[in-house]
XYZ file of C-alpha atoms in Angstrom:
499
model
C -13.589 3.539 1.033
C -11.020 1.089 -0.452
C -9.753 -1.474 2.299
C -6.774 -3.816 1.593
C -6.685 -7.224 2.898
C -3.282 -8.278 5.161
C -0.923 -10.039 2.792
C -0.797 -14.364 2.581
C 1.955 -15.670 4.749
C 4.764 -16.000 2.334
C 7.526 -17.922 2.975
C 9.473 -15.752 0.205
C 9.088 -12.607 1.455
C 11.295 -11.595 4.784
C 11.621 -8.736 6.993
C 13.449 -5.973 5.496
C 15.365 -5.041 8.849
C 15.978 -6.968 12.458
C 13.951 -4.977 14.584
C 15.466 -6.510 17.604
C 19.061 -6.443 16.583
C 19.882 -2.920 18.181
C 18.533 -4.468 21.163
C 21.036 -7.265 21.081
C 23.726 -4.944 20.516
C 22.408 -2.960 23.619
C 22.657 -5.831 26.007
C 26.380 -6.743 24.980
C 27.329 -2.996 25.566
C 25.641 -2.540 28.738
C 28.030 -6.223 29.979
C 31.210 -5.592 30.889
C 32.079 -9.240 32.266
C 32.596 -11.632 29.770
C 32.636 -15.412 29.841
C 36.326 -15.230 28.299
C 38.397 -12.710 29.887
C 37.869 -10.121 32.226
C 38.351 -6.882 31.330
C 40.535 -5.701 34.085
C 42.648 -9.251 33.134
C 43.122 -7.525 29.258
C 46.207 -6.005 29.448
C 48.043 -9.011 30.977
C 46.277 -11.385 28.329
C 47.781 -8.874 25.604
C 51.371 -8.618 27.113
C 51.265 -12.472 27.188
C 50.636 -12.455 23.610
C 53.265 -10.004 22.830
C 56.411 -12.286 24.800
C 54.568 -15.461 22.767
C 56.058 -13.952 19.810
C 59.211 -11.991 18.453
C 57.984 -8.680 16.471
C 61.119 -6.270 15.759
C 60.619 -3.254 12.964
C 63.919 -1.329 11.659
C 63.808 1.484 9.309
C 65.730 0.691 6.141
C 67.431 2.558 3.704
C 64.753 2.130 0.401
C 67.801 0.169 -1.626
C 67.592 -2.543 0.948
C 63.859 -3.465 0.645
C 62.997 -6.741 -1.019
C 60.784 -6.773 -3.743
C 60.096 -3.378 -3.967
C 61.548 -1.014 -6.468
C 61.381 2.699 -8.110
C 59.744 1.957 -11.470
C 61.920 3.165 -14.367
C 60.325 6.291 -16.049
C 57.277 6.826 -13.297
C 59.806 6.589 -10.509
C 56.444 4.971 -8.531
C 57.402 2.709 -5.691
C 56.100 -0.728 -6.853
C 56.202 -4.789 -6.045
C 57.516 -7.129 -8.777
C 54.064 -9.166 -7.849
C 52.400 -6.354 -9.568
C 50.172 -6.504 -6.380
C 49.968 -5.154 -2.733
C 49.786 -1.476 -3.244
C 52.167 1.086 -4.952
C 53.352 4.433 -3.698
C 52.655 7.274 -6.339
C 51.962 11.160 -7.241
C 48.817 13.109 -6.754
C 48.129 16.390 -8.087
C 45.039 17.984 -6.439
C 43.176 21.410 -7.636
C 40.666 23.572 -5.568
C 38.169 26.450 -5.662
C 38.678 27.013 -2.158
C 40.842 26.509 0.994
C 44.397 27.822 2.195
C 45.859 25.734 -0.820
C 44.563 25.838 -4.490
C 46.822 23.441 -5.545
C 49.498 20.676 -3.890
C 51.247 17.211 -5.026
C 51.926 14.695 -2.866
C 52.733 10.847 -2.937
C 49.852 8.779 -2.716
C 49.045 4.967 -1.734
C 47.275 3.340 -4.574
C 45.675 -0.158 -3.232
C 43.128 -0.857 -5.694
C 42.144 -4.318 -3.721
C 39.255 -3.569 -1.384
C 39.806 -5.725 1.749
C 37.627 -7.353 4.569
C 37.782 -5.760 7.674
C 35.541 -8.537 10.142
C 34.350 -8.837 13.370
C 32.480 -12.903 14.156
C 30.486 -12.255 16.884
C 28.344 -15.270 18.900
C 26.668 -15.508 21.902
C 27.463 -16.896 25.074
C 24.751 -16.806 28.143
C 22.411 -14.841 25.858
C 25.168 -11.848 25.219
C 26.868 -11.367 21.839
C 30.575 -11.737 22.251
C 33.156 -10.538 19.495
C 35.670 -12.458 18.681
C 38.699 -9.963 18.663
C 42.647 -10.168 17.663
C 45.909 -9.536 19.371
C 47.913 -8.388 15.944
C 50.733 -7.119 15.143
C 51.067 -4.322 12.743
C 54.674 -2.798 11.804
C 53.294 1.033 11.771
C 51.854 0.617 15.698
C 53.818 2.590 18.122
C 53.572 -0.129 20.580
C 52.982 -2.698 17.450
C 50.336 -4.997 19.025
C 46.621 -3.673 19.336
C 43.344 -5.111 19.508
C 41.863 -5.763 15.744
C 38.849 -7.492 14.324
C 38.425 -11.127 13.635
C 39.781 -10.358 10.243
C 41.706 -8.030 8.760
C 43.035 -8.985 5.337
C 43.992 -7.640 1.838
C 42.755 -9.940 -1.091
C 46.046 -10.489 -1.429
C 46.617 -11.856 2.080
C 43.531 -14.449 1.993
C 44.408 -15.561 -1.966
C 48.018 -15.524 -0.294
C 49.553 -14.168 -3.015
C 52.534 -13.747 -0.350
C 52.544 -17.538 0.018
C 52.214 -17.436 3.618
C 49.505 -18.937 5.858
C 45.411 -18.676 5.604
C 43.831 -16.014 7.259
C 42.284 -17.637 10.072
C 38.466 -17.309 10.292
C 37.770 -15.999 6.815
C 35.623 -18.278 5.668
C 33.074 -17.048 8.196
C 33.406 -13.641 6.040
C 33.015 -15.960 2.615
C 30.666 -18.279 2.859
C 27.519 -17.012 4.397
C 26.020 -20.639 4.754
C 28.636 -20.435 7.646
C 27.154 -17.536 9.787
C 24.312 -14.353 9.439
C 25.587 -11.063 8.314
C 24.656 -8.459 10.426
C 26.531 -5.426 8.880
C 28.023 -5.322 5.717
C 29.096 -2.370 4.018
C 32.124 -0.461 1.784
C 33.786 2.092 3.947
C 37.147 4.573 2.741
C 40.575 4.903 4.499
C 42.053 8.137 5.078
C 41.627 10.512 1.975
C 44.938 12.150 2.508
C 47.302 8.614 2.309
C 44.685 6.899 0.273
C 43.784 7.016 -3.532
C 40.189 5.963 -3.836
C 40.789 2.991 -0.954
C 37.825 1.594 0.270
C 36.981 -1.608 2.972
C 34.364 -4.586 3.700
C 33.268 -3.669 7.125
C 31.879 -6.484 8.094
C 29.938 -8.152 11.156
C 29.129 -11.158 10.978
C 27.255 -14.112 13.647
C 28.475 -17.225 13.367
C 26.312 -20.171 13.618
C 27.689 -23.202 15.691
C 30.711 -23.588 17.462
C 34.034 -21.690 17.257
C 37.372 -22.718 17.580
C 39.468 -20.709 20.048
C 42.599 -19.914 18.319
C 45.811 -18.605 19.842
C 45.953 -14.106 19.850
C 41.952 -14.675 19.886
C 39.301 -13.585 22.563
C 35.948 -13.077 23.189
C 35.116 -9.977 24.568
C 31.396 -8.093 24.926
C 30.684 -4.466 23.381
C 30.808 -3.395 26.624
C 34.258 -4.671 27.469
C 35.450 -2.961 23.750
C 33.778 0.101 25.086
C 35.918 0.445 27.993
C 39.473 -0.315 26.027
C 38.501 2.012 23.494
C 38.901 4.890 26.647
C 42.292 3.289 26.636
C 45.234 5.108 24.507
C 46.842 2.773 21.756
C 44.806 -0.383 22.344
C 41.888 -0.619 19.872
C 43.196 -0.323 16.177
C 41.733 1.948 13.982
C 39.977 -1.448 11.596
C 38.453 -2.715 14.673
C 37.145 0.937 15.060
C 35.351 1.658 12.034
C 33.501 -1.857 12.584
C 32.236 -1.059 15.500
C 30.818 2.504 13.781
C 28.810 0.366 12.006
C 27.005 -1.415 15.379
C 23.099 -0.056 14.893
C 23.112 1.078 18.958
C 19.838 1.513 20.287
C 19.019 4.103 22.969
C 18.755 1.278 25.771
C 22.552 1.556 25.343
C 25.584 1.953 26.397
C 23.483 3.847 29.175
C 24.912 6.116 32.463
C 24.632 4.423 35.884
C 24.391 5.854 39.284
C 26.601 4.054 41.761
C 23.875 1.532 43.007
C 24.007 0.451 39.256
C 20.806 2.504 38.134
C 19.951 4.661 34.960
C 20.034 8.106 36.281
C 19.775 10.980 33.651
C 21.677 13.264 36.093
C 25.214 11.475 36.006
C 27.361 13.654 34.153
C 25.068 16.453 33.929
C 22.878 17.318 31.149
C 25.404 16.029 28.539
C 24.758 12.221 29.485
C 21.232 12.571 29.158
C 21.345 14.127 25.938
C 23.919 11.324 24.649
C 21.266 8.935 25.522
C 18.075 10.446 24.204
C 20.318 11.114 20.441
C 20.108 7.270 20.472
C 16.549 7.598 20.256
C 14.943 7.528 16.542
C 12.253 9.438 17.730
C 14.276 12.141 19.679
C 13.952 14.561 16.733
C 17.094 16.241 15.333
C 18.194 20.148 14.210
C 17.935 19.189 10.943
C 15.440 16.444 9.236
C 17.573 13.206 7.709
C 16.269 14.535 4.346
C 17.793 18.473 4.595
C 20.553 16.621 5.911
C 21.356 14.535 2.955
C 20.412 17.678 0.990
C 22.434 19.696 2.263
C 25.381 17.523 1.867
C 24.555 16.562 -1.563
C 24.870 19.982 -1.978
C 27.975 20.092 -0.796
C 30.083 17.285 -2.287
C 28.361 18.911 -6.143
C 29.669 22.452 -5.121
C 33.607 22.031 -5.125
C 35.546 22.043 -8.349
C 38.066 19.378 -7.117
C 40.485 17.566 -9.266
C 42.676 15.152 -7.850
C 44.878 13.077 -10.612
C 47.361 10.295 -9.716
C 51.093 11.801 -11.707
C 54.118 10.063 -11.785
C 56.293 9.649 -8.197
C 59.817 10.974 -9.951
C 60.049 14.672 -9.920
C 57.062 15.033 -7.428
C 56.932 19.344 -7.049
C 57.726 19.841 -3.434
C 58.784 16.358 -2.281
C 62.423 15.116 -2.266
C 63.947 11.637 -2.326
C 66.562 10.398 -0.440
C 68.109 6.999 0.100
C 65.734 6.194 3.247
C 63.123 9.099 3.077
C 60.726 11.221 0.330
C 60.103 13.897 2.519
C 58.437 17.598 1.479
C 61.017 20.030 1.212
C 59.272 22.449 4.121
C 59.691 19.032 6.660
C 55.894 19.274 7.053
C 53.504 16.640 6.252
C 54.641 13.297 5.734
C 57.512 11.260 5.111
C 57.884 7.534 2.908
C 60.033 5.304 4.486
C 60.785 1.725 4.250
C 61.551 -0.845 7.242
C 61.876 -4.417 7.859
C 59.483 -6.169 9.560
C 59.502 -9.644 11.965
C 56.492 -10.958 13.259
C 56.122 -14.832 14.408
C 52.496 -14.027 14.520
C 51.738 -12.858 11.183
C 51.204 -15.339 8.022
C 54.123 -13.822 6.690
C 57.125 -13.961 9.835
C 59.079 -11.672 7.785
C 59.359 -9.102 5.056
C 60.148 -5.121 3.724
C 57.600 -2.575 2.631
C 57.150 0.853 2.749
C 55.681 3.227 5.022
C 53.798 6.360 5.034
C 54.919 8.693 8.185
C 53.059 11.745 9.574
C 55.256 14.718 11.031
C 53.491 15.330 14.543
C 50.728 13.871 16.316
C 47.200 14.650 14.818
C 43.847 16.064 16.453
C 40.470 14.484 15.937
C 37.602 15.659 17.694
C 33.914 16.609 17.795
C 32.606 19.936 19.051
C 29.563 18.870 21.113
C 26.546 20.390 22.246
C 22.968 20.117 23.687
C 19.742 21.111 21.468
C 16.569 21.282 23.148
C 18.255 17.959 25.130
C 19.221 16.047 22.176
C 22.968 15.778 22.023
C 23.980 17.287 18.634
C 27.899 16.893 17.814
C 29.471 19.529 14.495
C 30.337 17.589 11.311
C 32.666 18.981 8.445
C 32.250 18.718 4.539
C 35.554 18.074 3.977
C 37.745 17.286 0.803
C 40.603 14.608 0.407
C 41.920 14.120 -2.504
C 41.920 10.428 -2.165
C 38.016 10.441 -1.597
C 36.435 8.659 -4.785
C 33.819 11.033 -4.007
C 36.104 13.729 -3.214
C 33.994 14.966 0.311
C 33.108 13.147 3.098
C 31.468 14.389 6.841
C 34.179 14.195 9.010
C 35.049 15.596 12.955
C 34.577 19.378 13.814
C 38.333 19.431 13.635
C 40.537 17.010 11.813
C 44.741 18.008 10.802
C 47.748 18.045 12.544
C 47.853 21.255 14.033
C 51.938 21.906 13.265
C 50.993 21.725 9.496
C 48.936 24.878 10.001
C 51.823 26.741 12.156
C 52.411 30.745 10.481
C 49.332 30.590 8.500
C 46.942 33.936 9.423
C 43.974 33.442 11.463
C 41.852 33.353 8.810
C 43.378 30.110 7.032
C 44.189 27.901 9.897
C 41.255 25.294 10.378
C 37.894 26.608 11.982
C 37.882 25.349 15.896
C 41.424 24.294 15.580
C 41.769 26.835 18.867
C 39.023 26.244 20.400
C 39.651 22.446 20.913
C 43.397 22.730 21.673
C 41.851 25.649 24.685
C 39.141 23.627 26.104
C 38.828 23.421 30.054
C 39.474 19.673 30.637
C 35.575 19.149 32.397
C 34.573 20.163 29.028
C 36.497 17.636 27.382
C 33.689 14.569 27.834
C 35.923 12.115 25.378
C 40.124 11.889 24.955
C 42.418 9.006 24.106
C 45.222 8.484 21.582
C 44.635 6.182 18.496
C 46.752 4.658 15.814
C 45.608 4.961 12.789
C 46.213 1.914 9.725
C 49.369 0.474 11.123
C 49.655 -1.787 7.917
C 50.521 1.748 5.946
C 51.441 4.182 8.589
C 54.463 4.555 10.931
C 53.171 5.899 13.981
C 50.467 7.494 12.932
C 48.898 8.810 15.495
C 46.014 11.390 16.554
C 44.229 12.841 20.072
C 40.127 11.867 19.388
C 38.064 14.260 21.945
C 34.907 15.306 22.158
C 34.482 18.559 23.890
C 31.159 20.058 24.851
C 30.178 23.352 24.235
C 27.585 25.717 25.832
C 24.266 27.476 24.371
C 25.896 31.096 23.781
C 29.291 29.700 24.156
C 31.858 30.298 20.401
C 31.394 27.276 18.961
C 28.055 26.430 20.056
C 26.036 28.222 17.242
C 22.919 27.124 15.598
C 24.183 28.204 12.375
C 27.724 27.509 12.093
C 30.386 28.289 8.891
C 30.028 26.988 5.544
C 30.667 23.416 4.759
C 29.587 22.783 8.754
C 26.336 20.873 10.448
C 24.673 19.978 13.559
C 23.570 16.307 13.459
C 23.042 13.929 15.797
C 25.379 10.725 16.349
C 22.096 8.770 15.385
C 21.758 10.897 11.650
C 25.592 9.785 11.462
C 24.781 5.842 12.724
C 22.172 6.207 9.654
C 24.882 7.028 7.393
C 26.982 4.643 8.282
C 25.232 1.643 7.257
C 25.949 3.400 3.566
C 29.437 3.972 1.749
C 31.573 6.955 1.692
C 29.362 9.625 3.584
C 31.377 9.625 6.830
C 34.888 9.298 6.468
C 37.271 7.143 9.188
C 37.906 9.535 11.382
C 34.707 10.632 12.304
C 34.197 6.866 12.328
C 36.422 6.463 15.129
C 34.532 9.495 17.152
C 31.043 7.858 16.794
C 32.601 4.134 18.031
C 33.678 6.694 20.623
C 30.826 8.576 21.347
C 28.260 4.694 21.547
C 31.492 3.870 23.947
C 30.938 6.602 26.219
C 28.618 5.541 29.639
C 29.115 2.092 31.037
C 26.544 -0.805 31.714
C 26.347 -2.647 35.287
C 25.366 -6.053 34.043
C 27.959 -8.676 35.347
């Protein structure tokens, strides 16, 4: 029998993963009292912000935008920089689905940005350090971002305009610990081939307090995210990225203790998917088979093509809209913002026609919570499919289509009996690109036996388990933003007691 002796001490060698950092993730979600700012004192500490500074957007006709122009011969929407992003064609091709072929405009932003939350802690918790910002696309144009949200361009300041405040923390790591780092894509549909730096970083020493800046605990972000319009869609897919253990965000009984019974069976199966040992439907390895499978099975093309003469899509002086008024439209406004490191300037705008729905179909296995993940293809994936929600469109796009070709669930999600609707809110999406952009996130539980509930569900569909999608997370371009948002969503769902 061959025995191995235990390794020297080495002070090279490391541990390949913080076994205690879910843990300390854990305790900040359970506390929803911070040492900065109360959460029930949040709205009034945002509204402040918003009077400390003028922010005013006006659509514009496209003629009056300042350094932006129609390129001769492409007809692409451009910046004389050369940088920032340019508006373009897209043709896509496919196999399957309603439509085998479509053009569109596209956002090309080749620069891959850093989307940052610092996080410290105070009394033992870990606090994030979180930003009142303006962005022109918001409905109600201030929302609660990360630490940092900036384009290369912004922190080289390639608009001349003032440093990014706190970005050093995010590059130069002698300054803090990384605890999450990894390259995440924007929406597929406005994107081409966009990716972030989802970052989360813990700073070592103090931290200046700067104006539009808070602390606030994972459990305080937890509660605004139940909250319509207040957490922005960067701060979301940061938070996807938080390794959540299964001691938390936990249910409470009113005398403040764990009881599996609150909310029925669904809480209790919420908290036991945290659990790595909680088994799953299908093994992380048939998982990742079958969606390798999946993103090798579609014969996808998408190619960027020239703006001018766009099939389908019309230009105006203030609008390229598609001739059937579905879709989107490109617009331009002006934007002022005393807050910003630019206070003023023109771009242009991508804007949805109708409000879009997000959400999860959600269901117990064997009392594992299990929620129903799509395969789906976006042209503007650089892998072309990602896992995204159950459900995911804007249900007026899909209006005359037969049964057969509107999206699976669609009608099942719009029809659900509110007590089976466990999550809802409205989000923005990127307000930096889109003018009020909106969608409805849910999560809506369905029944053993029930339509929707089935162990084997249509092609290009899964049963997984929000800790399978946590696992995918801490990799690029398997889970796309929008299911993102649902699983920040779904580790917000409970509430800790600890003051």
């Amino acid at each position: 029998m061959t025995t191995f002796a235990a390794p020297p001490a080495s002070p090279l060698l490391t541990a390949r993963d913080d076994a205690g950092l879910p843990a300390r993730f854990a305790r900040s979600a359970q506390t929803t009292r911070g040492v900065h700012l109360k959460t029930e004192d949040f709205a009034a500490w945002l509204a402040a912000r918003g009077r400390a500074n003028v922010f005013k957007v006006e659509k514009i006709p496209f003629d009056e935008l300042d350094g932006w122009s129609f390129e001769d011969g492409t007809g692409n929407l451009v910046h004389r920089s050369g940088r920032f992003f340019t508006v373009e064609g897209m043709r896509v091709t496919s196999d399957s689905g309603p439509y085998r072929e479509w053009h569109q405009p596209i956002i090309k932003q080749p620069e891959v940005g850093i989307l940052g939350i610092l996080v410290k802690e105070f009394d033992g918790v870990l606090h994030c350090l979180m930003q009142a910002k303006m962005e022109p696309g918001n409905r109600n144009l201030l929302q609660l971002s990360p630490t940092v949200q900036a384009t290369r361009s912004n922190y080289t300041k390639v608009h001349q305009g003032a440093d990014v405040k706190y970005i050093e923390y995010f590059l130069r790591p002698e300054l803090g610990r990384v605890l999450t780092d990894v390259l995440q894509s924007e929406h597929g549909s406005w994107f081409f081939h966009k990716s972030n730096r989802n970052m989360i970083v813990e700073a070592h020493g103090d931290v200046p307090l700067h104006d539009d800046f808070c602390w606030l605990t994972f459990g305080q972000i937890s509660e605004l995210l139940h909250q319509d319009n207040v957490v922005n869609m960067d701060s979301r897919t940061v938070l996807s990225t938080v390794p959540m253990g299964p001691e938390g965000p936990r249910h409470f009984a009113a005398d403040g203790t764990f009881d599996w019974a609150v909310d029925g069976s669904f809480a209790a199966a919420l908290d036991r998917a945290r659990t790595p040992d909680a088994g799953a439907l299908h093994s992380d390895t048939e998982l990742l088979s079958w969606f390798t499978a999946q993103r090798s099975a579609p014969d996808v093309h998408a190619e960027r093509i020239p703006l001018a003469g766009l099939p389908d899509w019309t230009r105006n002086e203030r609008r390229i809209s598609h001739d059937q008024g579905r879709f989107f439209d490109v617009v331009a406004v002006k934007v002022e913002a005393g807050s910003r490191e630019v206070a003023r300037w023109t771009q242009p705008l991508i804007e949805p026609v109708g409000t879009g729905v997000c959400a999860f179909l959600a269901r117990s296995i064997e009392g594992v919570l299990h929620v129903l993940v799509n395969a789906r293809v976006e042209g503007g994936f650089l892998d072309t499919v990602e896992l995204s929600p159950t459900v995911q469109c804007t249900p007026g796009n899909h209006d005359g289509l037969p049964e057969a070709d509107r999206p699976p669930f669609l009608d099942l999600v719009l029809g659900a009996e509110p007590a089976r609707v466990r999550y809802e809110a409205v989000h923005s999406e990127e307000g930096g690109r889109f003018l009020n952009a909106e969608a409805r996130y849910l999560v809506v539980e369905v029944l053993d036996g029930e339509p929707g509930a089935e162990l084997d569900p249509p092609e290009g569909f899964r049963w997984v388990t929000p800790g399978q999608l946590a696992s995918l997370v801490r990799h690029g371009h398997y889970v796309n933003v929008q299911a993102r948002t649902l699983l920040a969503c779904l580790n917000a769902m409970g509430g800790g007691r600890n003051a």
